[in-house]
């Protein structure tokens, strides 16, 4: 059973943007570290197992805004939103912005020095209902101006990184960006992480409501980055397979359309491989419904079957002429 909502409950919230990196060749570890060196006073984090993942230092954005509460009451909140960029296998770029809402000890705004000492924390200056804030934040409609909007922070950071002179602006395939907005409330005592709902709005916005025993917004953000990465991979694969006219188009044209998938995407599927301890239960739920990996494996098998069918005649001609 989930804990009863209280105005004193902390809320974790954030948004993730995911895009193909605009460069013809996947970046090496060294070049990726150069790309994401967003702060000279903080190191870039690099991990090569189970795949290459490079994470920028956190950047802070000061906010003085209203909370997007569904009930209409929008208390003022002040603090900082943390943002970072993540590059997977030198090919898929994500920017993530997130914060932890913690009730202020008073009802008056303090000097900025107070908030800078609490990175990634936003303090509402009036009592609020946690569930009301979560419902307002995850509403399908665009967030109104003047309210807490980590997505705007993530979008600006994504545009900034994509303009870097290291990139030749020639992506190996056309794909869109995806947006995943998430919010988390505390789980019941002794319970693991769980997902309350996962939705896709008409404008393509993904929203995720979570219950988690982890109070660290960066850890929950890592889970949501992993979810956003695999949602983007699946969405992109579906779009490229449809564009290739798989099973109905000219064989050579289909092979040419499928080659970027084989070269750049198929090896990236590793759901949950980098999810922090205590949060893996969310992926277990998503693998049951809607079944991310089942759909991915079905698409991958179709691609491999089509490649085999189209290349078999060519192989026979080569053998006959040798």
Short mmCIF file of C-alpha atoms in Angstrom, two decimals:
data_model
loop_
_atom_site.label_atom_id
_atom_site.label_comp_id
_atom_site.label_asym_id
_atom_site.label_seq_id
_atom_site.Cartn_x
_atom_site.Cartn_y
_atom_site.Cartn_z
CA UNK A 1 0.00 0.00 0.00
CA UNK A 2 1.33 3.44 -0.90
CA UNK A 3 1.80 5.93 1.92
CA UNK A 4 -0.86 8.54 2.45
CA UNK A 5 -0.14 11.83 0.74
CA UNK A 6 1.01 14.67 2.93
CA UNK A 7 1.96 18.23 2.26
CA UNK A 8 5.33 17.43 3.83
CA UNK A 9 6.22 14.61 1.45
CA UNK A 10 9.20 15.36 -0.78
CA UNK A 11 8.60 15.15 -4.52
CA UNK A 12 11.27 14.23 -7.05
CA UNK A 13 10.66 15.47 -10.59
CA UNK A 14 12.46 15.95 -13.85
CA UNK A 15 12.47 15.64 -17.61
CA UNK A 16 14.71 13.92 -20.15
CA UNK A 17 15.38 14.83 -23.78
CA UNK A 18 16.83 12.16 -26.10
CA UNK A 19 18.26 12.62 -29.60
CA UNK A 20 20.71 11.09 -32.03
CA UNK A 21 24.05 12.89 -31.93
CA UNK A 22 24.50 15.02 -35.05
CA UNK A 23 27.75 13.53 -36.26
CA UNK A 24 28.51 10.99 -38.97
CA UNK A 25 30.80 8.85 -36.79
CA UNK A 26 30.17 7.71 -33.23
CA UNK A 27 32.44 9.59 -30.82
CA UNK A 28 35.30 7.87 -29.05
CA UNK A 29 35.54 8.01 -25.26
CA UNK A 30 38.11 10.81 -25.45
CA UNK A 31 36.08 12.94 -27.87
CA UNK A 32 32.87 12.31 -25.93
CA UNK A 33 34.58 13.56 -22.78
CA UNK A 34 35.57 16.73 -24.64
CA UNK A 35 32.00 17.22 -25.83
CA UNK A 36 30.52 16.94 -22.33
CA UNK A 37 33.18 18.93 -20.50
CA UNK A 38 30.61 21.56 -19.54
CA UNK A 39 32.37 22.75 -16.38
CA UNK A 40 36.15 23.08 -16.09
CA UNK A 41 36.00 22.70 -12.29
CA UNK A 42 34.20 19.33 -12.37
CA UNK A 43 35.27 16.09 -14.11
CA UNK A 44 33.36 14.22 -16.78
CA UNK A 45 32.38 10.71 -15.66
CA UNK A 46 33.16 7.86 -18.03
CA UNK A 47 32.21 4.20 -17.86
CA UNK A 48 32.98 1.54 -20.48
CA UNK A 49 31.04 -1.42 -19.01
CA UNK A 50 28.61 -2.74 -20.10
CA UNK A 51 28.76 -0.03 -22.77
CA UNK A 52 30.38 3.37 -23.21
CA UNK A 53 28.53 5.99 -21.18
CA UNK A 54 29.83 9.51 -20.61
CA UNK A 55 28.13 11.87 -18.13
CA UNK A 56 28.76 15.61 -17.86
CA UNK A 57 29.14 17.49 -14.58
CA UNK A 58 25.94 18.88 -13.12
CA UNK A 59 24.94 22.39 -14.11
CA UNK A 60 22.64 24.40 -11.84
CA UNK A 61 19.83 26.69 -12.98
CA UNK A 62 18.26 29.00 -10.43
CA UNK A 63 14.45 29.10 -10.40
CA UNK A 64 11.92 31.36 -8.69
CA UNK A 65 8.57 30.11 -9.93
CA UNK A 66 5.24 28.51 -9.11
CA UNK A 67 4.57 24.80 -8.69
CA UNK A 68 2.32 23.24 -11.37
CA UNK A 69 -0.31 21.92 -8.97
CA UNK A 70 -3.37 20.27 -10.55
CA UNK A 71 -5.79 21.77 -8.01
CA UNK A 72 -5.07 25.32 -9.10
CA UNK A 73 -3.15 26.41 -6.01
CA UNK A 74 0.37 27.17 -7.20
CA UNK A 75 2.66 28.00 -4.29
CA UNK A 76 5.83 29.91 -4.99
CA UNK A 77 9.04 27.86 -4.98
CA UNK A 78 12.71 28.87 -5.07
CA UNK A 79 15.87 26.85 -5.55
CA UNK A 80 18.03 25.22 -8.20
CA UNK A 81 17.37 22.62 -10.90
CA UNK A 82 20.28 20.29 -11.68
CA UNK A 83 20.99 19.39 -15.28
CA UNK A 84 23.42 17.06 -17.01
CA UNK A 85 24.16 15.54 -20.41
CA UNK A 86 24.65 11.82 -21.06
CA UNK A 87 26.13 10.22 -24.18
CA UNK A 88 25.70 6.48 -24.82
CA UNK A 89 28.12 4.64 -27.13
CA UNK A 90 29.13 7.95 -28.68
CA UNK A 91 25.85 8.01 -30.57
CA UNK A 92 22.75 8.82 -28.46
CA UNK A 93 22.66 12.11 -26.57
CA UNK A 94 20.41 12.79 -23.60
CA UNK A 95 19.98 15.86 -21.44
CA UNK A 96 18.30 15.55 -18.09
CA UNK A 97 17.09 18.17 -15.61
CA UNK A 98 15.70 17.33 -12.19
CA UNK A 99 15.02 18.61 -8.68
CA UNK A 100 13.87 17.53 -5.25
CA UNK A 101 11.02 19.56 -3.76
CA UNK A 102 11.65 20.01 -0.05
CA UNK A 103 9.40 22.22 2.12
CA UNK A 104 11.03 25.44 3.22
CA UNK A 105 11.52 26.12 6.93
CA UNK A 106 9.81 29.47 6.48
CA UNK A 107 7.47 31.28 4.13
CA UNK A 108 9.93 33.91 2.94
CA UNK A 109 12.45 33.77 0.15
CA UNK A 110 16.07 33.61 1.31
CA UNK A 111 19.27 34.93 -0.26
CA UNK A 112 20.55 32.94 -3.26
CA UNK A 113 23.52 31.73 -1.23
CA UNK A 114 21.16 29.53 0.79
CA UNK A 115 19.81 27.80 -2.31
CA UNK A 116 23.20 27.40 -3.99
CA UNK A 117 24.36 25.39 -0.98
CA UNK A 118 21.52 22.92 -1.72
CA UNK A 119 22.07 21.96 -5.37
CA UNK A 120 19.11 20.36 -7.10
CA UNK A 121 16.69 21.33 -4.32
CA UNK A 122 13.64 23.54 -4.84
CA UNK A 123 11.84 24.83 -1.74
CA UNK A 124 8.10 25.61 -1.87
CA UNK A 125 7.39 28.64 0.31
CA UNK A 126 3.87 27.49 1.22
CA UNK A 127 2.30 24.20 2.19
CA UNK A 128 1.39 21.97 -0.76
CA UNK A 129 -0.08 18.55 -1.40
CA UNK A 130 2.50 16.26 -2.97
CA UNK A 131 -0.03 14.34 -5.06
CA UNK A 132 -1.51 17.59 -6.34
CA UNK A 133 1.93 18.73 -7.51
CA UNK A 134 2.69 15.38 -9.18
CA UNK A 135 -0.62 15.38 -11.04
CA UNK A 136 -0.12 18.96 -12.19
CA UNK A 137 3.44 18.33 -13.28
CA UNK A 138 2.53 15.22 -15.29
CA UNK A 139 -0.51 16.76 -16.98
CA UNK A 140 -0.49 16.05 -20.71
CA UNK A 141 -0.99 19.73 -21.60
CA UNK A 142 2.13 21.90 -21.98
CA UNK A 143 3.24 23.36 -18.67
CA UNK A 144 2.11 27.00 -18.41
CA UNK A 145 4.62 29.80 -18.23
CA UNK A 146 5.97 30.74 -14.84
CA UNK A 147 5.82 27.25 -13.32
CA UNK A 148 8.62 24.81 -12.54
CA UNK A 149 9.70 23.36 -15.88
CA UNK A 150 12.82 21.12 -15.90
CA UNK A 151 12.05 20.26 -19.53
CA UNK A 152 12.94 23.79 -20.61
CA UNK A 153 16.30 23.43 -18.86
CA UNK A 154 16.93 20.07 -20.55
CA UNK A 155 15.95 21.46 -23.96
CA UNK A 156 18.37 24.40 -23.70
CA UNK A 157 21.18 22.10 -22.65
CA UNK A 158 20.46 19.72 -25.53
CA UNK A 159 20.59 22.56 -28.06
CA UNK A 160 23.82 23.83 -26.50
CA UNK A 161 25.58 20.46 -26.78
CA UNK A 162 24.33 19.80 -30.32
CA UNK A 163 25.91 23.09 -31.48
CA UNK A 164 29.38 22.01 -30.32
CA UNK A 165 32.09 22.46 -33.00
CA UNK A 166 33.20 18.84 -32.52
CA UNK A 167 30.03 17.72 -34.32
CA UNK A 168 29.92 17.72 -38.13
CA UNK A 169 26.09 18.01 -38.06
CA UNK A 170 25.68 14.92 -40.30
CA UNK A 171 23.67 12.33 -38.41
CA UNK A 172 23.71 8.81 -39.94
CA UNK A 173 19.90 8.69 -40.03
CA UNK A 174 16.92 10.97 -39.49
CA UNK A 175 15.13 10.71 -36.18
CA UNK A 176 13.14 12.88 -33.83
CA UNK A 177 13.67 13.89 -30.24
CA UNK A 178 11.65 12.34 -27.45
CA UNK A 179 10.57 13.89 -24.15
CA UNK A 180 10.03 11.98 -20.93
CA UNK A 181 8.66 13.84 -17.91
CA UNK A 182 8.76 12.02 -14.58
CA UNK A 183 7.78 12.48 -10.95
CA UNK A 184 8.35 10.27 -7.92
CA UNK A 185 6.80 10.06 -4.47
CA UNK A 186 8.19 8.01 -1.56
CA UNK A 187 7.39 4.30 -1.55
CA UNK A 188 5.76 2.62 1.43
CA UNK A 189 8.16 1.54 4.15
CA UNK A 190 9.98 -1.62 3.08
CA UNK A 191 8.62 -1.48 -0.48
CA UNK A 192 10.77 -1.33 -3.59
CA UNK A 193 10.47 1.02 -6.52
CA UNK A 194 7.34 0.74 -8.61
CA UNK A 195 5.73 2.48 -11.54
CA UNK A 196 2.21 3.84 -11.10
CA UNK A 197 1.64 4.81 -14.72
CA UNK A 198 3.42 5.33 -18.01
CA UNK A 199 1.60 7.31 -20.69
CA UNK A 200 2.25 8.75 -24.14
CA UNK A 201 0.32 11.94 -24.88
CA UNK A 202 -0.92 12.99 -28.31
CA UNK A 203 2.03 15.35 -28.74
CA UNK A 204 4.50 12.54 -28.03
CA UNK A 205 5.30 13.52 -24.44
CA UNK A 206 5.96 10.50 -22.24
CA UNK A 207 4.98 10.82 -18.58
CA UNK A 208 5.99 8.49 -15.76
CA UNK A 209 4.73 8.43 -12.17
CA UNK A 210 6.89 6.47 -9.74
CA UNK A 211 7.05 5.32 -6.15
CA UNK A 212 10.62 4.93 -4.97
CA UNK A 213 12.48 4.27 -1.72
CA UNK A 214 15.40 6.30 -3.10
CA UNK A 215 15.38 9.98 -2.15
CA UNK A 216 18.33 10.97 -4.36
CA UNK A 217 16.97 12.76 -7.46
CA UNK A 218 20.15 11.99 -9.44
CA UNK A 219 19.64 8.24 -8.88
CA UNK A 220 15.99 8.39 -9.94
CA UNK A 221 17.02 10.56 -12.90
CA UNK A 222 19.45 7.80 -13.95
CA UNK A 223 16.56 5.32 -13.98
CA UNK A 224 14.45 7.70 -16.07
CA UNK A 225 17.36 8.36 -18.45
CA UNK A 226 17.62 4.61 -18.97
CA UNK A 227 13.89 4.36 -19.61
CA UNK A 228 14.00 7.36 -21.98
CA UNK A 229 16.96 5.89 -23.86
CA UNK A 230 15.19 2.60 -24.55
CA UNK A 231 11.88 4.30 -25.36
CA UNK A 232 13.78 6.44 -27.91
CA UNK A 233 15.53 3.38 -29.37
CA UNK A 234 12.22 1.57 -29.81
CA UNK A 235 10.46 4.64 -31.21
CA UNK A 236 13.30 5.32 -33.64
CA UNK A 237 13.55 1.70 -34.76
CA UNK A 238 9.80 1.59 -35.45
CA UNK A 239 9.98 4.79 -37.51
CA UNK A 240 13.02 3.69 -39.53
CA UNK A 241 11.61 0.24 -40.24
CA UNK A 242 8.38 1.80 -41.48
CA UNK A 243 10.35 4.27 -43.63
CA UNK A 244 12.40 1.45 -45.15
CA UNK A 245 9.24 -0.23 -46.55
CA UNK A 246 10.48 -3.49 -45.08
CA UNK A 247 8.98 -6.46 -46.92
CA UNK A 248 7.51 -4.44 -49.77
CA UNK A 249 10.18 -2.21 -51.25
CA UNK A 250 13.11 -2.73 -53.60
CA UNK A 251 15.64 -5.09 -52.02
CA UNK A 252 18.73 -2.90 -52.39
CA UNK A 253 16.86 0.19 -51.22
CA UNK A 254 15.56 -1.67 -48.18
CA UNK A 255 19.06 -2.87 -47.30
CA UNK A 256 20.42 0.67 -47.62
CA UNK A 257 17.68 1.95 -45.31
CA UNK A 258 18.27 -0.82 -42.75
CA UNK A 259 22.04 -0.52 -42.62
CA UNK A 260 22.11 2.45 -40.17
CA UNK A 261 19.97 0.43 -37.78
CA UNK A 262 22.43 -2.44 -37.80
CA UNK A 263 25.48 -0.17 -37.58
CA UNK A 264 24.29 2.27 -34.92
CA UNK A 265 21.28 1.04 -32.94
CA UNK A 266 20.80 -2.70 -32.53
CA UNK A 267 23.68 -3.18 -30.08
CA UNK A 268 22.45 -0.45 -27.71
CA UNK A 269 19.54 -2.39 -26.21
CA UNK A 270 20.45 -3.08 -22.53
CA UNK A 271 17.41 -2.16 -20.39
CA UNK A 272 18.17 -1.83 -16.70
CA UNK A 273 21.91 -2.37 -17.08
CA UNK A 274 22.72 0.95 -15.43
CA UNK A 275 19.75 1.32 -13.10
CA UNK A 276 20.86 2.08 -9.51
CA UNK A 277 20.25 -0.45 -6.74
CA UNK A 278 16.74 -0.37 -5.34
CA UNK A 279 15.14 0.86 -8.58
CA UNK A 280 15.25 -2.21 -10.83
CA UNK A 281 11.65 -3.15 -10.02
CA UNK A 282 10.45 -0.45 -12.40
CA UNK A 283 11.98 -2.23 -15.40
CA UNK A 284 10.47 -5.54 -14.30
CA UNK A 285 7.04 -3.93 -14.53
CA UNK A 286 7.71 -2.37 -17.94
CA UNK A 287 8.93 -5.68 -19.36
CA UNK A 288 5.56 -7.21 -18.48
CA UNK A 289 3.40 -4.34 -19.72
CA UNK A 290 3.83 -2.86 -22.30
CA UNK A 291 6.71 -5.29 -22.96
CA UNK A 292 9.51 -3.14 -24.33
CA UNK A 293 11.98 -5.96 -25.00
CA UNK A 294 9.41 -8.23 -26.66
CA UNK A 295 8.59 -5.56 -29.21
CA UNK A 296 12.28 -4.73 -29.73
CA UNK A 297 13.27 -8.36 -30.29
CA UNK A 298 10.40 -8.86 -32.74
CA UNK A 299 11.55 -5.86 -34.78
CA UNK A 300 15.20 -6.93 -34.66
CA UNK A 301 14.28 -10.41 -35.89
CA UNK A 302 12.31 -8.92 -38.81
CA UNK A 303 15.33 -6.81 -39.77
CA UNK A 304 17.72 -9.76 -39.60
CA UNK A 305 15.36 -11.97 -41.60
CA UNK A 306 15.01 -9.32 -44.28
CA UNK A 307 18.78 -8.78 -44.46
CA UNK A 308 19.26 -12.54 -44.81
CA UNK A 309 16.65 -12.77 -47.58
CA UNK A 310 18.10 -9.84 -49.53
CA UNK A 311 21.75 -10.89 -49.21
CA UNK A 312 21.27 -14.59 -50.02
CA UNK A 313 20.96 -14.09 -53.83
CA UNK A 314 24.04 -11.86 -53.80
CA UNK A 315 26.01 -14.51 -51.92
CA UNK A 316 24.97 -17.16 -54.43
CA UNK A 317 26.07 -14.97 -57.35
CA UNK A 318 29.45 -14.36 -55.75
CA UNK A 319 29.97 -18.08 -55.14
CA UNK A 320 28.90 -18.95 -58.69
CA UNK A 321 31.36 -16.49 -60.21
CA UNK A 322 34.33 -17.62 -58.07
#
